[in-house]
Amino acid sequence: MYLPGPTEVREDVIDAMAQPMFGHRMDRMTDLYTTIVEDTKEFLDTDNDVIVLTASGTEFWEATTLNLVDEKMLVPTSGAFSERQANVAERLGKDVDRIEYEWGEAVKPEDIQAALESGDYDAVGAVMNETSTGVRNPIEEIGDLLGDYPDTYFVVDAISCLGGDYIDVEAHNIDCIFTSTQKAFAMPPGLAVCTVSDAAYERELDTDSASWYGGFQRCLDYYDRKGQTHSTPAIPLMLAYRKQMKHMLEEGHQARDRRHREMAEYTREWARKHFGLFPEAGYESQTVTCVENTRDIDVAETTAAVSEQYDMVFSSGYGDLSEESFRIGHMGEHTVESIRALTDAIEDVAGL
């Protein structure tokens, strides 16, 4: 699987799920949940709190908005998922200011700066890795700007890159950064992970309303008291999480970042040789390459043929870009060698 997620899962991680069931209020659950939480903090090299919920990463679009935004939020939109983040906030009744970019363009920190100077925002929400376009936004620079706005919280959707693209959470003033386990963590789908700064936790305490399921206070206070989740979790998925996170710790965050960077560089070089790159130059994703279909190949036919002949799955472009581009996910446990196997297959099928 070379999708932008879900991606390949190691066999021993899959096997870890096949254990006899136990109760979610037993000591064994406390051991399991505290282990994955503390291991995640160690892997991400953060002292911020970590929440692991049985949910899609989408849960934290909703929860962070409810927990941190009273009235007004700034969301730069440059693709399907940043637009969806803005739509979620509007659906929740928040006043959303968008900074709109063409698909394929990256968010510019100077535009964020100008908006912050002219507006009064409870939070800025941004997508680190825009899965629909293969753009990696300059989250670090945006976060550095927010250091001058301590009352504006910084929420980062890193669903398709965290664990495969290194970021220093505290150094760049990120109050919440969240992901889904089926992407660069290379785990089965079904769990969402979010870091929470002390400031974000305290902010929720001062609000009149907050998310019930994804409330910071509810999740973190229960963890402090019991070492467990407040509601019944997907125990088999957490068993898989524990196994895979141990593997990720053995590899190390910096080394994992390096491997993903090598895969991205190889894929981009291949794309430039045979096609083109859709994202703005200098802002290419480290986990998903969006290839511009400059040869006008039949993308649907090519993806189907590669799947049938080679048992390899990659993705067409997103939405209206379905035939204008295609996407290769190089995340999780893939290597340059496994990515090369896919590009060789595409070359064969497309007659390159």
mmCIF file of C-alpha atoms in Angstrom, residues 2-213:
data_model
loop_
_atom_site.group_PDB
_atom_site.id
_atom_site.type_symbol
_atom_site.label_atom_id
_atom_site.label_comp_id
_atom_site.label_asym_id
_atom_site.label_seq_id
_atom_site.Cartn_x
_atom_site.Cartn_y
_atom_site.Cartn_z
ATOM 1 C CA TYR A 2 1.409 3.322 -1.160
ATOM 2 C CA LEU A 3 -1.663 5.371 -0.365
ATOM 3 C CA PRO A 4 -1.494 8.672 1.548
ATOM 4 C CA GLY A 5 -2.833 6.443 4.341
ATOM 5 C CA PRO A 6 -3.715 3.868 5.435
ATOM 6 C CA THR A 7 -0.270 2.465 4.870
ATOM 7 C CA GLU A 8 1.526 -0.840 5.425
ATOM 8 C CA VAL A 9 1.399 -2.331 8.939
ATOM 9 C CA ARG A 10 4.079 -4.705 10.196
ATOM 10 C CA GLU A 11 2.937 -8.294 10.713
ATOM 11 C CA ASP A 12 4.011 -8.342 14.363
ATOM 12 C CA VAL A 13 1.889 -5.233 14.935
ATOM 13 C CA ILE A 14 -1.131 -6.936 13.388
ATOM 14 C CA ASP A 15 -0.430 -10.047 15.477
ATOM 15 C CA ALA A 16 -0.362 -7.928 18.645
ATOM 16 C CA MET A 17 -4.092 -7.299 18.248
ATOM 17 C CA ALA A 18 -4.939 -11.006 18.465
ATOM 18 C CA GLN A 19 -4.820 -11.310 22.246
ATOM 19 C CA PRO A 20 -7.574 -12.406 24.632
ATOM 20 C CA MET A 21 -9.813 -9.509 25.570
ATOM 21 C CA PHE A 22 -9.571 -7.847 28.967
ATOM 22 C CA GLY A 23 -11.553 -5.174 30.743
ATOM 23 C CA HIS A 24 -10.869 -1.510 30.151
ATOM 24 C CA ARG A 25 -10.914 -0.850 33.902
ATOM 25 C CA MET A 26 -8.405 -3.549 34.778
ATOM 26 C CA ASP A 27 -4.808 -2.950 35.872
ATOM 27 C CA ARG A 28 -3.716 -4.415 32.553
ATOM 28 C CA MET A 29 -5.447 -1.531 30.787
ATOM 29 C CA THR A 30 -3.710 0.989 33.012
ATOM 30 C CA ASP A 31 -0.375 -0.539 32.087
ATOM 31 C CA LEU A 32 -1.261 -0.536 28.386
ATOM 32 C CA TYR A 33 -2.556 3.026 28.201
ATOM 33 C CA THR A 34 0.107 4.648 30.366
ATOM 34 C CA THR A 35 2.754 2.887 28.286
ATOM 35 C CA ILE A 36 1.495 4.181 24.949
ATOM 36 C CA VAL A 37 0.984 7.700 26.284
ATOM 37 C CA GLU A 38 4.423 7.969 27.863
ATOM 38 C CA ASP A 39 6.131 6.283 24.895
ATOM 39 C CA THR A 40 4.459 8.760 22.549
ATOM 40 C CA LYS A 41 5.694 11.695 24.620
ATOM 41 C CA GLU A 42 9.191 10.220 24.506
ATOM 42 C CA PHE A 43 9.063 9.657 20.758
ATOM 43 C CA LEU A 44 7.810 13.174 20.037
ATOM 44 C CA ASP A 45 10.289 14.583 22.571
ATOM 45 C CA THR A 46 7.607 16.638 24.271
ATOM 46 C CA ASP A 47 6.653 17.386 27.854
ATOM 47 C CA ASN A 48 3.165 18.344 26.730
ATOM 48 C CA ASP A 49 0.301 16.025 27.626
ATOM 49 C CA VAL A 50 -0.760 13.366 25.121
ATOM 50 C CA ILE A 51 -4.264 12.052 24.506
ATOM 51 C CA VAL A 52 -4.898 8.844 22.561
ATOM 52 C CA LEU A 53 -8.572 8.429 21.674
ATOM 53 C CA THR A 54 -10.510 5.786 19.807
ATOM 54 C CA ALA A 55 -11.424 8.009 16.874
ATOM 55 C CA SER A 56 -10.338 9.311 13.526
ATOM 56 C CA GLY A 57 -8.026 12.309 13.588
ATOM 57 C CA THR A 58 -11.084 14.302 12.540
ATOM 58 C CA GLU A 59 -12.183 14.176 16.192
ATOM 59 C CA PHE A 60 -9.462 16.666 17.068
ATOM 60 C CA TRP A 61 -10.576 19.155 14.433
ATOM 61 C CA GLU A 62 -13.804 19.275 16.379
ATOM 62 C CA ALA A 63 -12.414 18.956 19.898
ATOM 63 C CA THR A 64 -9.683 21.592 19.580
ATOM 64 C CA THR A 65 -12.170 24.054 18.100
ATOM 65 C CA LEU A 66 -14.698 23.476 20.879
ATOM 66 C CA ASN A 67 -12.031 23.579 23.582
ATOM 67 C CA LEU A 68 -10.089 26.641 22.452
ATOM 68 C CA VAL A 69 -12.271 28.874 20.285
ATOM 69 C CA ASP A 70 -14.927 31.071 21.856
ATOM 70 C CA GLU A 71 -15.716 33.166 18.802
ATOM 71 C CA LYS A 72 -13.095 33.670 16.123
ATOM 72 C CA MET A 73 -10.549 31.453 14.362
ATOM 73 C CA LEU A 74 -8.038 32.052 11.566
ATOM 74 C CA VAL A 75 -7.595 29.181 9.069
ATOM 75 C CA PRO A 76 -5.382 29.406 5.983
ATOM 76 C CA THR A 77 -6.860 27.137 3.278
ATOM 77 C CA SER A 78 -4.789 25.618 0.488
ATOM 78 C CA GLY A 79 -6.381 22.236 -0.169
ATOM 79 C CA ALA A 80 -9.202 19.863 0.715
ATOM 80 C CA PHE A 81 -8.254 19.240 4.323
ATOM 81 C CA SER A 82 -7.535 22.807 5.385
ATOM 82 C CA GLU A 83 -10.848 23.780 3.790
ATOM 83 C CA ARG A 84 -12.509 21.020 5.787
ATOM 84 C CA GLN A 85 -10.893 22.283 8.998
ATOM 85 C CA ALA A 86 -12.441 25.696 8.354
ATOM 86 C CA ASN A 87 -15.795 24.095 7.523
ATOM 87 C CA VAL A 88 -15.789 22.140 10.789
ATOM 88 C CA ALA A 89 -15.232 25.338 12.786
ATOM 89 C CA GLU A 90 -18.054 27.089 10.948
ATOM 90 C CA ARG A 91 -20.343 24.123 11.520
ATOM 91 C CA LEU A 92 -19.619 24.510 15.232
ATOM 92 C CA GLY A 93 -20.789 28.105 15.078
ATOM 93 C CA LYS A 94 -17.408 29.823 15.071
ATOM 94 C CA ASP A 95 -16.508 32.919 13.079
ATOM 95 C CA VAL A 96 -13.794 31.762 10.675
ATOM 96 C CA ASP A 97 -11.468 34.055 8.742
ATOM 97 C CA ARG A 98 -9.861 32.260 5.827
ATOM 98 C CA ILE A 99 -6.653 33.130 4.021
ATOM 99 C CA GLU A 100 -7.295 31.407 0.714
ATOM 100 C CA TYR A 101 -4.599 29.974 -1.550
ATOM 101 C CA GLU A 102 -4.816 28.092 -4.809
ATOM 102 C CA TRP A 103 -4.478 24.338 -4.456
ATOM 103 C CA GLY A 104 -0.802 23.505 -4.701
ATOM 104 C CA GLU A 105 0.318 26.734 -3.069
ATOM 105 C CA ALA A 106 1.747 26.856 0.438
ATOM 106 C CA VAL A 107 0.648 29.051 3.314
ATOM 107 C CA LYS A 108 2.858 32.125 3.677
ATOM 108 C CA PRO A 109 3.838 33.232 7.210
ATOM 109 C CA GLU A 110 3.700 36.908 6.245
ATOM 110 C CA ASP A 111 0.002 36.517 5.429
ATOM 111 C CA ILE A 112 -0.586 35.007 8.852
ATOM 112 C CA GLN A 113 1.330 37.882 10.409
ATOM 113 C CA ALA A 114 -0.805 40.478 8.606
ATOM 114 C CA ALA A 115 -4.016 38.764 9.685
ATOM 115 C CA LEU A 116 -2.878 38.526 13.297
ATOM 116 C CA GLU A 117 -2.081 42.241 13.358
ATOM 117 C CA SER A 118 -5.525 43.192 12.074
ATOM 118 C CA GLY A 119 -7.668 40.606 13.856
ATOM 119 C CA ASP A 120 -8.358 39.242 17.299
ATOM 120 C CA TYR A 121 -8.326 35.444 17.119
ATOM 121 C CA ASP A 122 -8.812 32.773 19.740
ATOM 122 C CA ALA A 123 -6.830 30.305 17.620
ATOM 123 C CA VAL A 124 -5.022 29.712 14.363
ATOM 124 C CA GLY A 125 -5.664 26.345 12.756
ATOM 125 C CA ALA A 126 -3.291 25.081 10.073
ATOM 126 C CA VAL A 127 -2.585 21.877 8.186
ATOM 127 C CA MET A 128 1.062 20.869 8.305
ATOM 128 C CA ASN A 129 0.867 18.396 5.420
ATOM 129 C CA GLU A 130 -1.906 19.015 2.890
ATOM 130 C CA THR A 131 -2.644 15.466 1.754
ATOM 131 C CA SER A 132 -4.694 16.531 -1.269
ATOM 132 C CA THR A 133 -1.899 18.538 -2.894
ATOM 133 C CA GLY A 134 1.371 17.201 -1.456
ATOM 134 C CA VAL A 135 2.212 20.578 0.116
ATOM 135 C CA ARG A 136 4.158 20.829 3.373
ATOM 136 C CA ASN A 137 3.312 24.158 4.998
ATOM 137 C CA PRO A 138 5.941 26.117 7.001
ATOM 138 C CA ILE A 139 4.395 25.358 10.374
ATOM 139 C CA GLU A 140 7.571 26.181 12.275
ATOM 140 C CA GLU A 141 7.684 29.745 10.936
ATOM 141 C CA ILE A 142 3.988 30.257 11.597
ATOM 142 C CA GLY A 143 4.397 28.974 15.149
ATOM 143 C CA ASP A 144 7.329 31.294 15.741
ATOM 144 C CA LEU A 145 5.108 34.247 14.805
ATOM 145 C CA LEU A 146 2.495 33.133 17.310
ATOM 146 C CA GLY A 147 5.012 33.513 20.111
ATOM 147 C CA ASP A 148 4.092 37.201 20.003
ATOM 148 C CA TYR A 149 0.385 36.392 20.442
ATOM 149 C CA PRO A 150 0.158 34.351 23.664
ATOM 150 C CA ASP A 151 -3.638 34.586 23.793
ATOM 151 C CA THR A 152 -4.006 33.006 20.347
ATOM 152 C CA TYR A 153 -3.654 29.240 20.397
ATOM 153 C CA PHE A 154 -1.947 27.298 17.616
ATOM 154 C CA VAL A 155 -3.639 24.111 16.426
ATOM 155 C CA VAL A 156 -1.873 21.935 13.857
ATOM 156 C CA ASP A 157 -3.378 19.118 11.825
ATOM 157 C CA ALA A 158 -0.409 16.810 11.188
ATOM 158 C CA ILE A 159 -2.532 13.795 10.304
ATOM 159 C CA SER A 160 -0.588 12.700 7.240
ATOM 160 C CA CYS A 161 2.920 13.479 8.453
ATOM 161 C CA LEU A 162 3.511 13.312 12.219
ATOM 162 C CA GLY A 163 5.942 10.496 12.894
ATOM 163 C CA GLY A 164 7.476 10.842 9.441
ATOM 164 C CA ASP A 165 8.344 14.543 9.426
ATOM 165 C CA TYR A 166 10.119 15.862 12.507
ATOM 166 C CA ILE A 167 8.786 18.918 14.307
ATOM 167 C CA ASP A 168 9.735 20.379 17.675
ATOM 168 C CA VAL A 169 6.337 20.977 19.256
ATOM 169 C CA GLU A 170 7.267 23.255 22.131
ATOM 170 C CA ALA A 171 9.955 25.216 20.280
ATOM 171 C CA HIS A 172 7.357 26.456 17.793
ATOM 172 C CA ASN A 173 4.537 27.356 20.179
ATOM 173 C CA ILE A 174 2.219 24.550 19.081
ATOM 174 C CA ASP A 175 -0.589 24.155 21.594
ATOM 175 C CA CYS A 176 -2.155 21.106 19.952
ATOM 176 C CA ILE A 177 -0.832 18.903 17.172
ATOM 177 C CA PHE A 178 -2.728 15.797 16.195
ATOM 178 C CA THR A 179 -2.556 12.788 13.912
ATOM 179 C CA SER A 180 -4.208 9.497 13.017
ATOM 180 C CA THR A 181 -2.422 6.209 13.581
ATOM 181 C CA GLN A 182 -2.890 4.830 10.048
ATOM 182 C CA LYS A 183 -0.555 7.342 8.445
ATOM 183 C CA ALA A 184 3.147 7.804 9.270
ATOM 184 C CA PHE A 185 2.766 5.919 12.562
ATOM 185 C CA ALA A 186 2.093 2.807 10.409
ATOM 186 C CA MET A 187 -0.555 1.402 12.708
ATOM 187 C CA PRO A 188 -4.088 0.211 11.930
ATOM 188 C CA PRO A 189 -6.748 2.929 11.587
ATOM 189 C CA GLY A 190 -8.958 3.847 14.498
ATOM 190 C CA LEU A 191 -6.904 5.864 16.981
ATOM 191 C CA ALA A 192 -6.258 9.607 17.113
ATOM 192 C CA VAL A 193 -3.345 11.219 18.944
ATOM 193 C CA CYS A 194 -3.119 14.818 20.181
ATOM 194 C CA THR A 195 -0.595 16.765 22.240
ATOM 195 C CA VAL A 196 -1.942 19.442 24.589
ATOM 196 C CA SER A 197 0.062 22.330 26.024
ATOM 197 C CA ASP A 198 -0.454 23.554 29.580
ATOM 198 C CA ALA A 199 -1.836 26.795 28.161
ATOM 199 C CA ALA A 200 -4.406 24.938 26.053
ATOM 200 C CA TYR A 201 -5.484 22.864 29.046
ATOM 201 C CA GLU A 202 -5.893 25.979 31.182
ATOM 202 C CA ARG A 203 -7.787 27.708 28.383
ATOM 203 C CA GLU A 204 -10.383 24.961 28.347
ATOM 204 C CA LEU A 205 -10.853 25.288 32.104
ATOM 205 C CA ASP A 206 -11.892 28.910 31.559
ATOM 206 C CA THR A 207 -14.472 28.172 28.843
ATOM 207 C CA ASP A 208 -18.201 27.770 29.382
ATOM 208 C CA SER A 209 -18.379 24.752 27.088
ATOM 209 C CA ALA A 210 -15.998 22.230 25.562
ATOM 210 C CA SER A 211 -15.947 18.926 23.746
ATOM 211 C CA TRP A 212 -17.358 16.094 25.842
ATOM 212 C CA TYR A 213 -15.529 13.201 24.188
#
